[in-house]
Amino acid sequence: MHIGVFVCHCGSNISGTVDCPQTAKAAGEFPDVVYSTDEMYTCSEPGQESIIRAIKEHNLDGVVVASCSPRMHEATFRRTVERAGLNPYMFEMANIREHVSWVGRDKALNTRKAIDLIGMAVAKLRNGTPLFSERFNVTRKLMVIGGGVAGIQAALDAADSGIEVVLVERETTIGGKMAKLDKTFPTIDCSSCVLGPKMVEVAQHPKITLYAASEVDNVSGYVGNFTVQVRKRAVYVDWDACTGCGLCTEKCPSRKTPDPFNELIATTTAINIPFPQAIPKKATINPDYCLQLTKGKCGVCAKVCPVGCIDFEQQDKIEEVQVGAIVVATGYDLFDYSVYKQYGAGKLPDVITSLQYERLLNASGPTGGHVLRPSDGAEPKHVVFIQCVGSRDKSKGRAYCSSFCCMYTAKQAILTKSHLPDSQSYVFYMDIRSPGKGYDEFTRRTQELYGAQYIRGRVSSIHQHGSSLVVRGADTLAGMQVEIKADLVVLAVGIEPSRNSQKLAATLHISADTDGFFMEGHPKLKPVETNTAGVFLAGCCQGPRDIPTSVSMGSAAAAKAMVLFSNEQLESDPQVATVNATRCVGCYKCVKTCPFGAILESEDRWKNPKAEVLPTICKGCGICSVTCPHGAIQLNHFTDNQLLAEVNAICPLPTI
Amino acid sequence: MPPSNDLKDGGELRIIGFLCNWCSYSGADAAGVARLEQPTDLRIIRTPCTGRIDPLFILRALINGADGVLVSGCHPGDCHYVEGNFHARRRLETLKRILPISGIDPERFKYTWVSASESGRWQETVREFTAKIHALGPAPRMTDVVSRSKDLSLEGLLLQDENGGA
């Protein structure tokens, strides 16, 4: 073999703590290495050109680049060597940045480690073989999981470009959290006026199929060809027939049903339509509160329904959908603030969450937009807002900032003043974080124009005193204790990934970070991709973000799916298992261990039992390779010989 | 020849890491991005999944003279390939029991779970394991064993073995 080694300085990122010229010189001593050099920026245009030049000049048939993590630039360099006519799998990377120069301080030791890592890469490459991709067809259909504003945007963008879209929403209406909001910052424009038309567009778009009250049960397949099982929950109403007239909701006698759309501050009927602009505008029965379903007597809705669409016998239905890509936009839920004993642990009726307050402000909310406190329906005069409840608090396991609470608190303070001109708002804050366009001006306006009093400090206790609440806290700027008699306390509760999102992550084989938010492919360069090809992220499921960013992410995720769908066919990853038929004895242990059913019990032409790998289904985990007693099934690019060669490169068998 | 043969001279020991590409390898990358300083002894081999790691690779490394072997993958239940780390856990538990029988100190081998976001945990893992291996000192070399067997006048036995094939 003729191997070329390219050691990257990465500016000073690597050369700062690794002697790159010496490393390149030492690398030249490895077997089969005929050319080695060091480059300032190997990934740059001139850097890549020098690789191509060296391949041609030195007749190289294998290349090792020692630079950053292969998770960063492996694909880049594979394309480079391919441009020079080499097989892209005759390329190896030695990670001397993330694993060497950035974590070690001693230059001599780092240099030695870098040389070792190159030695391992060379050894692996010497045992490598060229690999060739297969081409397969793509199902040009996108699934969007979650119908909040991010999911709606992704669905509309993809559908407008002519792609079939399946939108799956867990609740009975799309719209997500944004549909519950009254106004949005920093323009104070009506949330439903912005979102409403988009929701209608989803309902009317010929390319969008909407599955509301549905959840994703299972996902199998691979990029371009996913098979998704969608569970349509029983809603006890035939939605194809329901016209959304609402007659049933008027007559339903079970009026004490908790209303999740109103954040449980109001009740609704057992058969209900969450809000007037709901999409789809269909009635749904809550089986826990329906008298017919719990006690077997009532059936009023069935009697009054003009189209006879009530079906008390309805069951969950599972439908199988074939899609080529998936956008996950499952959003967020509020943190359970009852762990804060000092804020009343959820037991004080006039201590409410920001989303509950949003419903009180909303003209379509339970109070018709009049701010009336829950306990006695009186208009509050003094409203206290407490920020960072379940955000930036390590003691509650929530170290991260929920990012948009500062802004909506400012907005709610403004709205309080416009709803109740005689009121006074107080905001307890840690820091005001308002780094968006027009955001800082907005928080200043809240204080200067609307007279909200901002107090920098935390609240230590809230307790009931007669009909009002006494809020005790610290003003750290004035260096004194403060006590405010409040009529209503609004907690800016931090966000967490939506419930059951961990289960979905497992189903989709995507990972989550320590806080449970889904992990992006790369923190900077792949913000909407995941490590599973064909699965993209949008909105708060990836981390806290406001509406404009969620919308941008929705569009970005749709664009990524469109890129995927712009190909007639995709290339399969050839790093899959292959069977050496002469070694295979047909024990089928591999068939049993394969998690994906990618190995078949097959026969050769003499009817001898042999295992057979389906390369498009194989995901390249290599569990089978270890299971095989004869080493007959090998994972391409990670063969026993290649991995052992790496081991031997660091620890050669001592000669006796 | 690669200078790795005299690693011991630099005060370093030979520690091999087998890391899952999806979690621990990314976690180690993240530790690098966060500049979390670690001892330099560890050499990492990237595998697609801990389920790809044959216990024999680890045994080979230890027989060849590695002073320590560290395996790290996704937390159980979190595998990118659904169940690879469960296979790994079972295999590596078995290996742990076999190591003493093979005359290898089981303390020189460790497996753990570090996710892609746990860069701090990775730094801790590397620091602790490296410190532990340094406390154990260099592994007994094959050559030492042979010289010792010579002392025990087992030389003949060895020779016989060698001639066995001839």
mmCIF file with all atom_site columns, C-alpha atoms in Angstrom, chain A residues 13 30 69-71 74 95 98-99 102-103 105 109-110 112-113 115-116 120 509 513-514 519 531-532 593 595-596 619-623 625-627 634-635 638-640 643-644 646-656, chain B residues 2-7 10 12 14 16 18 21-22 25-26 28-29 32-33 35-38 40 42-46 48-49 51-55 57 60-61 64 66 80-84 87 91 116-118 142-143 146:
data_model
loop_
_atom_site.group_PDB
_atom_site.id
_atom_site.type_symbol
_atom_site.label_atom_id
_atom_site.label_alt_id
_atom_site.label_comp_id
_atom_site.label_asym_id
_atom_site.label_entity_id
_atom_site.label_seq_id
_atom_site.pdbx_PDB_ins_code
_atom_site.Cartn_x
_atom_site.Cartn_y
_atom_site.Cartn_z
_atom_site.occupancy
_atom_site.B_iso_or_equiv
_atom_site.pdbx_formal_charge
_atom_site.auth_seq_id
_atom_site.auth_comp_id
_atom_site.auth_asym_id
_atom_site.auth_atom_id
_atom_site.pdbx_PDB_model_num
ATOM 1   C CA . ASN A 1 13  ? -5.735  24.596  17.946 1.00 0.00 ? 13  ASN A CA 1
ATOM 2   C CA . PHE A 1 30  ? 5.030   3.810   9.919  1.00 0.00 ? 30  PHE A CA 1
ATOM 3   C CA . SER A 1 69  ? -12.886 14.443  15.423 1.00 0.00 ? 69  SER A CA 1
ATOM 4   C CA . PRO A 1 70  ? -14.128 12.201  12.605 1.00 0.00 ? 70  PRO A CA 1
ATOM 5   C CA . ARG A 1 71  ? -17.572 13.250  13.759 1.00 0.00 ? 71  ARG A CA 1
ATOM 6   C CA . GLU A 1 74  ? -14.830 12.562  8.177  1.00 0.00 ? 74  GLU A CA 1
ATOM 7   C CA . ASN A 1 95  ? -8.534  12.608  16.303 1.00 0.00 ? 95  ASN A CA 1
ATOM 8   C CA . GLU A 1 98  ? -10.600 16.887  20.690 1.00 0.00 ? 98  GLU A CA 1
ATOM 9   C CA . HIS A 1 99  ? -8.783  13.856  22.119 1.00 0.00 ? 99  HIS A CA 1
ATOM 10  C CA . TRP A 1 102 ? -7.533  20.218  23.668 1.00 0.00 ? 102 TRP A CA 1
ATOM 11  C CA . VAL A 1 103 ? -7.318  17.926  26.698 1.00 0.00 ? 103 VAL A CA 1
ATOM 12  C CA . ARG A 1 105 ? -1.199  20.326  28.357 1.00 0.00 ? 105 ARG A CA 1
ATOM 13  C CA . LEU A 1 109 ? 3.256   13.754  25.810 1.00 0.00 ? 109 LEU A CA 1
ATOM 14  C CA . ASN A 1 110 ? 0.646   15.157  23.435 1.00 0.00 ? 110 ASN A CA 1
ATOM 15  C CA . ARG A 1 112 ? 3.613   11.154  21.447 1.00 0.00 ? 112 ARG A CA 1
ATOM 16  C CA . LYS A 1 113 ? -0.101  10.506  21.819 1.00 0.00 ? 113 LYS A CA 1
ATOM 17  C CA . ILE A 1 115 ? 1.842   9.870   16.807 1.00 0.00 ? 115 ILE A CA 1
ATOM 18  C CA . ASP A 1 116 ? 0.271   6.821   18.471 1.00 0.00 ? 116 ASP A CA 1
ATOM 19  C CA . MET A 1 120 ? -3.481  3.205   14.974 1.00 0.00 ? 120 MET A CA 1
ATOM 20  C CA . HIS A 1 509 ? -32.992 6.178   18.106 1.00 0.00 ? 509 HIS A CA 1
ATOM 21  C CA . ASP A 1 513 ? -28.915 15.657  26.578 1.00 0.00 ? 513 ASP A CA 1
ATOM 22  C CA . THR A 1 514 ? -28.714 15.572  30.379 1.00 0.00 ? 514 THR A CA 1
ATOM 23  C CA . MET A 1 519 ? -29.428 16.295  20.862 1.00 0.00 ? 519 MET A CA 1
ATOM 24  C CA . ASN A 1 531 ? -27.365 11.604  14.615 1.00 0.00 ? 531 ASN A CA 1
ATOM 25  C CA . THR A 1 532 ? -30.020 9.431   13.008 1.00 0.00 ? 532 THR A CA 1
ATOM 26  C CA . THR A 1 593 ? -29.117 -11.134 18.112 1.00 0.00 ? 593 THR A CA 1
ATOM 27  C CA . PRO A 1 595 ? -32.001 -5.922  16.763 1.00 0.00 ? 595 PRO A CA 1
ATOM 28  C CA . PHE A 1 596 ? -33.242 -4.892  13.323 1.00 0.00 ? 596 PHE A CA 1
ATOM 29  C CA . LYS A 1 619 ? -27.561 -0.285  10.603 1.00 0.00 ? 619 LYS A CA 1
ATOM 30  C CA . GLY A 1 620 ? -23.955 -1.293  11.168 1.00 0.00 ? 620 GLY A CA 1
ATOM 31  C CA . CYS A 1 621 ? -23.871 -1.880  14.929 1.00 0.00 ? 621 CYS A CA 1
ATOM 32  C CA . GLY A 1 622 ? -21.686 -4.983  14.731 1.00 0.00 ? 622 GLY A CA 1
ATOM 33  C CA . ILE A 1 623 ? -23.446 -6.924  17.495 1.00 0.00 ? 623 ILE A CA 1
ATOM 34  C CA . SER A 1 625 ? -19.803 -9.853  14.519 1.00 0.00 ? 625 SER A CA 1
ATOM 35  C CA . VAL A 1 626 ? -19.125 -10.488 18.187 1.00 0.00 ? 626 VAL A CA 1
ATOM 36  C CA . THR A 1 627 ? -21.843 -13.108 18.398 1.00 0.00 ? 627 THR A CA 1
ATOM 37  C CA . GLN A 1 634 ? -17.859 -9.018  9.774  1.00 0.00 ? 634 GLN A CA 1
ATOM 38  C CA . LEU A 1 635 ? -18.840 -5.390  10.020 1.00 0.00 ? 635 LEU A CA 1
ATOM 39  C CA . PHE A 1 638 ? -14.853 -2.161  11.692 1.00 0.00 ? 638 PHE A CA 1
ATOM 40  C CA . THR A 1 639 ? -13.683 -5.727  11.045 1.00 0.00 ? 639 THR A CA 1
ATOM 41  C CA . ASP A 1 640 ? -11.964 -7.836  13.676 1.00 0.00 ? 640 ASP A CA 1
ATOM 42  C CA . LEU A 1 643 ? -9.811  -3.255  15.347 1.00 0.00 ? 643 LEU A CA 1
ATOM 43  C CA . LEU A 1 644 ? -7.138  -5.746  16.378 1.00 0.00 ? 644 LEU A CA 1
ATOM 44  C CA . GLU A 1 646 ? -5.402  -0.783  16.183 1.00 0.00 ? 646 GLU A CA 1
ATOM 45  C CA . VAL A 1 647 ? -4.828  -2.678  19.430 1.00 0.00 ? 647 VAL A CA 1
ATOM 46  C CA . ASN A 1 648 ? -1.584  -4.150  18.112 1.00 0.00 ? 648 ASN A CA 1
ATOM 47  C CA . ALA A 1 649 ? -0.420  -0.731  16.983 1.00 0.00 ? 649 ALA A CA 1
ATOM 48  C CA . ILE A 1 650 ? -0.445  0.536   20.563 1.00 0.00 ? 650 ILE A CA 1
ATOM 49  C CA . CYS A 1 651 ? 0.514   -2.709  22.251 1.00 0.00 ? 651 CYS A CA 1
ATOM 50  C CA . PRO A 1 652 ? 2.564   -4.899  19.938 1.00 0.00 ? 652 PRO A CA 1
ATOM 51  C CA . LEU A 1 653 ? 2.848   -8.492  21.112 1.00 0.00 ? 653 LEU A CA 1
ATOM 52  C CA . PRO A 1 654 ? 6.180   -8.629  22.909 1.00 0.00 ? 654 PRO A CA 1
ATOM 53  C CA . THR A 1 655 ? 8.663   -10.904 21.273 1.00 0.00 ? 655 THR A CA 1
ATOM 54  C CA . ILE A 1 656 ? 9.964   -13.536 23.662 1.00 0.00 ? 656 ILE A CA 1
ATOM 55  C CA . PRO B 2 2   ? 6.549   3.969   16.709 1.00 0.00 ? 2   PRO B CA 1
ATOM 56  C CA . PRO B 2 3   ? 7.793   5.376   19.966 1.00 0.00 ? 3   PRO B CA 1
ATOM 57  C CA . SER B 2 4   ? 4.897   3.757   21.789 1.00 0.00 ? 4   SER B CA 1
ATOM 58  C CA . ASN B 2 5   ? 7.152   0.849   22.701 1.00 0.00 ? 5   ASN B CA 1
ATOM 59  C CA . ASP B 2 6   ? 8.857   2.936   25.323 1.00 0.00 ? 6   ASP B CA 1
ATOM 60  C CA . LEU B 2 7   ? 5.749   4.644   26.622 1.00 0.00 ? 7   LEU B CA 1
ATOM 61  C CA . GLY B 2 10  ? 7.626   9.083   29.845 1.00 0.00 ? 10  GLY B CA 1
ATOM 62  C CA . GLU B 2 12  ? 2.873   7.152   30.966 1.00 0.00 ? 12  GLU B CA 1
ATOM 63  C CA . ARG B 2 14  ? -0.609  2.107   28.095 1.00 0.00 ? 14  ARG B CA 1
ATOM 64  C CA . ILE B 2 16  ? -6.688  1.589   25.643 1.00 0.00 ? 16  ILE B CA 1
ATOM 65  C CA . PHE B 2 18  ? -12.968 1.288   23.334 1.00 0.00 ? 18  PHE B CA 1
ATOM 66  C CA . ASN B 2 21  ? -19.274 6.375   18.483 1.00 0.00 ? 21  ASN B CA 1
ATOM 67  C CA . TRP B 2 22  ? -22.679 7.740   19.495 1.00 0.00 ? 22  TRP B CA 1
ATOM 68  C CA . TYR B 2 25  ? -16.813 9.117   21.785 1.00 0.00 ? 25  TYR B CA 1
ATOM 69  C CA . SER B 2 26  ? -18.941 12.238  21.349 1.00 0.00 ? 26  SER B CA 1
ATOM 70  C CA . ALA B 2 28  ? -14.947 12.690  24.819 1.00 0.00 ? 28  ALA B CA 1
ATOM 71  C CA . ASP B 2 29  ? -15.169 15.118  21.884 1.00 0.00 ? 29  ASP B CA 1
ATOM 72  C CA . GLY B 2 32  ? -12.211 18.355  24.258 1.00 0.00 ? 32  GLY B CA 1
ATOM 73  C CA . VAL B 2 33  ? -14.389 21.194  23.045 1.00 0.00 ? 33  VAL B CA 1
ATOM 74  C CA . ARG B 2 35  ? -11.030 21.943  27.173 1.00 0.00 ? 35  ARG B CA 1
ATOM 75  C CA . LEU B 2 36  ? -11.495 19.605  30.136 1.00 0.00 ? 36  LEU B CA 1
ATOM 76  C CA . GLU B 2 37  ? -7.942  18.609  30.955 1.00 0.00 ? 37  GLU B CA 1
ATOM 77  C CA . GLN B 2 38  ? -7.212  14.909  31.187 1.00 0.00 ? 38  GLN B CA 1
ATOM 78  C CA . THR B 2 40  ? -2.617  11.709  28.276 1.00 0.00 ? 40  THR B CA 1
ATOM 79  C CA . LEU B 2 42  ? -5.450  6.927   27.113 1.00 0.00 ? 42  LEU B CA 1
ATOM 80  C CA . ARG B 2 43  ? -5.588  5.898   23.424 1.00 0.00 ? 43  ARG B CA 1
ATOM 81  C CA . ILE B 2 44  ? -9.129  5.709   22.108 1.00 0.00 ? 44  ILE B CA 1
ATOM 82  C CA . ILE B 2 45  ? -10.421 3.207   19.549 1.00 0.00 ? 45  ILE B CA 1
ATOM 83  C CA . ARG B 2 46  ? -13.752 4.207   18.012 1.00 0.00 ? 46  ARG B CA 1
ATOM 84  C CA . PRO B 2 48  ? -19.913 1.912   16.227 1.00 0.00 ? 48  PRO B CA 1
ATOM 85  C CA . CYS B 2 49  ? -21.395 0.446   19.405 1.00 0.00 ? 49  CYS B CA 1
ATOM 86  C CA . GLY B 2 51  ? -21.997 -4.269  21.137 1.00 0.00 ? 51  GLY B CA 1
ATOM 87  C CA . ARG B 2 52  ? -19.230 -4.389  18.516 1.00 0.00 ? 52  ARG B CA 1
ATOM 88  C CA . ILE B 2 53  ? -16.535 -4.847  21.151 1.00 0.00 ? 53  ILE B CA 1
ATOM 89  C CA . ASP B 2 54  ? -15.413 -8.435  21.278 1.00 0.00 ? 54  ASP B CA 1
ATOM 90  C CA . PRO B 2 55  ? -14.161 -9.300  24.771 1.00 0.00 ? 55  PRO B CA 1
ATOM 91  C CA . PHE B 2 57  ? -10.124 -7.472  21.776 1.00 0.00 ? 57  PHE B CA 1
ATOM 92  C CA . ARG B 2 60  ? -5.709  -9.285  23.317 1.00 0.00 ? 60  ARG B CA 1
ATOM 93  C CA . ALA B 2 61  ? -4.851  -5.788  24.506 1.00 0.00 ? 61  ALA B CA 1
ATOM 94  C CA . ASN B 2 64  ? -0.143  -7.704  24.567 1.00 0.00 ? 64  ASN B CA 1
ATOM 95  C CA . ALA B 2 66  ? -1.773  -2.904  27.918 1.00 0.00 ? 66  ALA B CA 1
ATOM 96  C CA . HIS B 2 80  ? -28.431 3.948   19.346 1.00 0.00 ? 80  HIS B CA 1
ATOM 97  C CA . TYR B 2 81  ? -28.922 0.375   18.158 1.00 0.00 ? 81  TYR B CA 1
ATOM 98  C CA . VAL B 2 82  ? -31.636 -0.428  20.702 1.00 0.00 ? 82  VAL B CA 1
ATOM 99  C CA . GLU B 2 83  ? -29.853 -3.172  22.650 1.00 0.00 ? 83  GLU B CA 1
ATOM 100 C CA . GLY B 2 84  ? -26.148 -3.181  21.775 1.00 0.00 ? 84  GLY B CA 1
ATOM 101 C CA . HIS B 2 87  ? -25.163 -7.363  24.833 1.00 0.00 ? 87  HIS B CA 1
ATOM 102 C CA . ARG B 2 91  ? -20.234 -9.989  27.575 1.00 0.00 ? 91  ARG B CA 1
ATOM 103 C CA . ALA B 2 116 ? -22.651 12.412  24.527 1.00 0.00 ? 116 ALA B CA 1
ATOM 104 C CA . SER B 2 117 ? -23.556 15.294  26.809 1.00 0.00 ? 117 SER B CA 1
ATOM 105 C CA . GLU B 2 118 ? -21.610 14.127  29.859 1.00 0.00 ? 118 GLU B CA 1
ATOM 106 C CA . MET B 2 142 ? 5.109   -11.323 29.010 1.00 0.00 ? 142 MET B CA 1
ATOM 107 C CA . THR B 2 143 ? 8.906   -11.260 29.033 1.00 0.00 ? 143 THR B CA 1
ATOM 108 C CA . VAL B 2 146 ? 8.892   -16.017 30.714 1.00 0.00 ? 146 VAL B CA 1
#
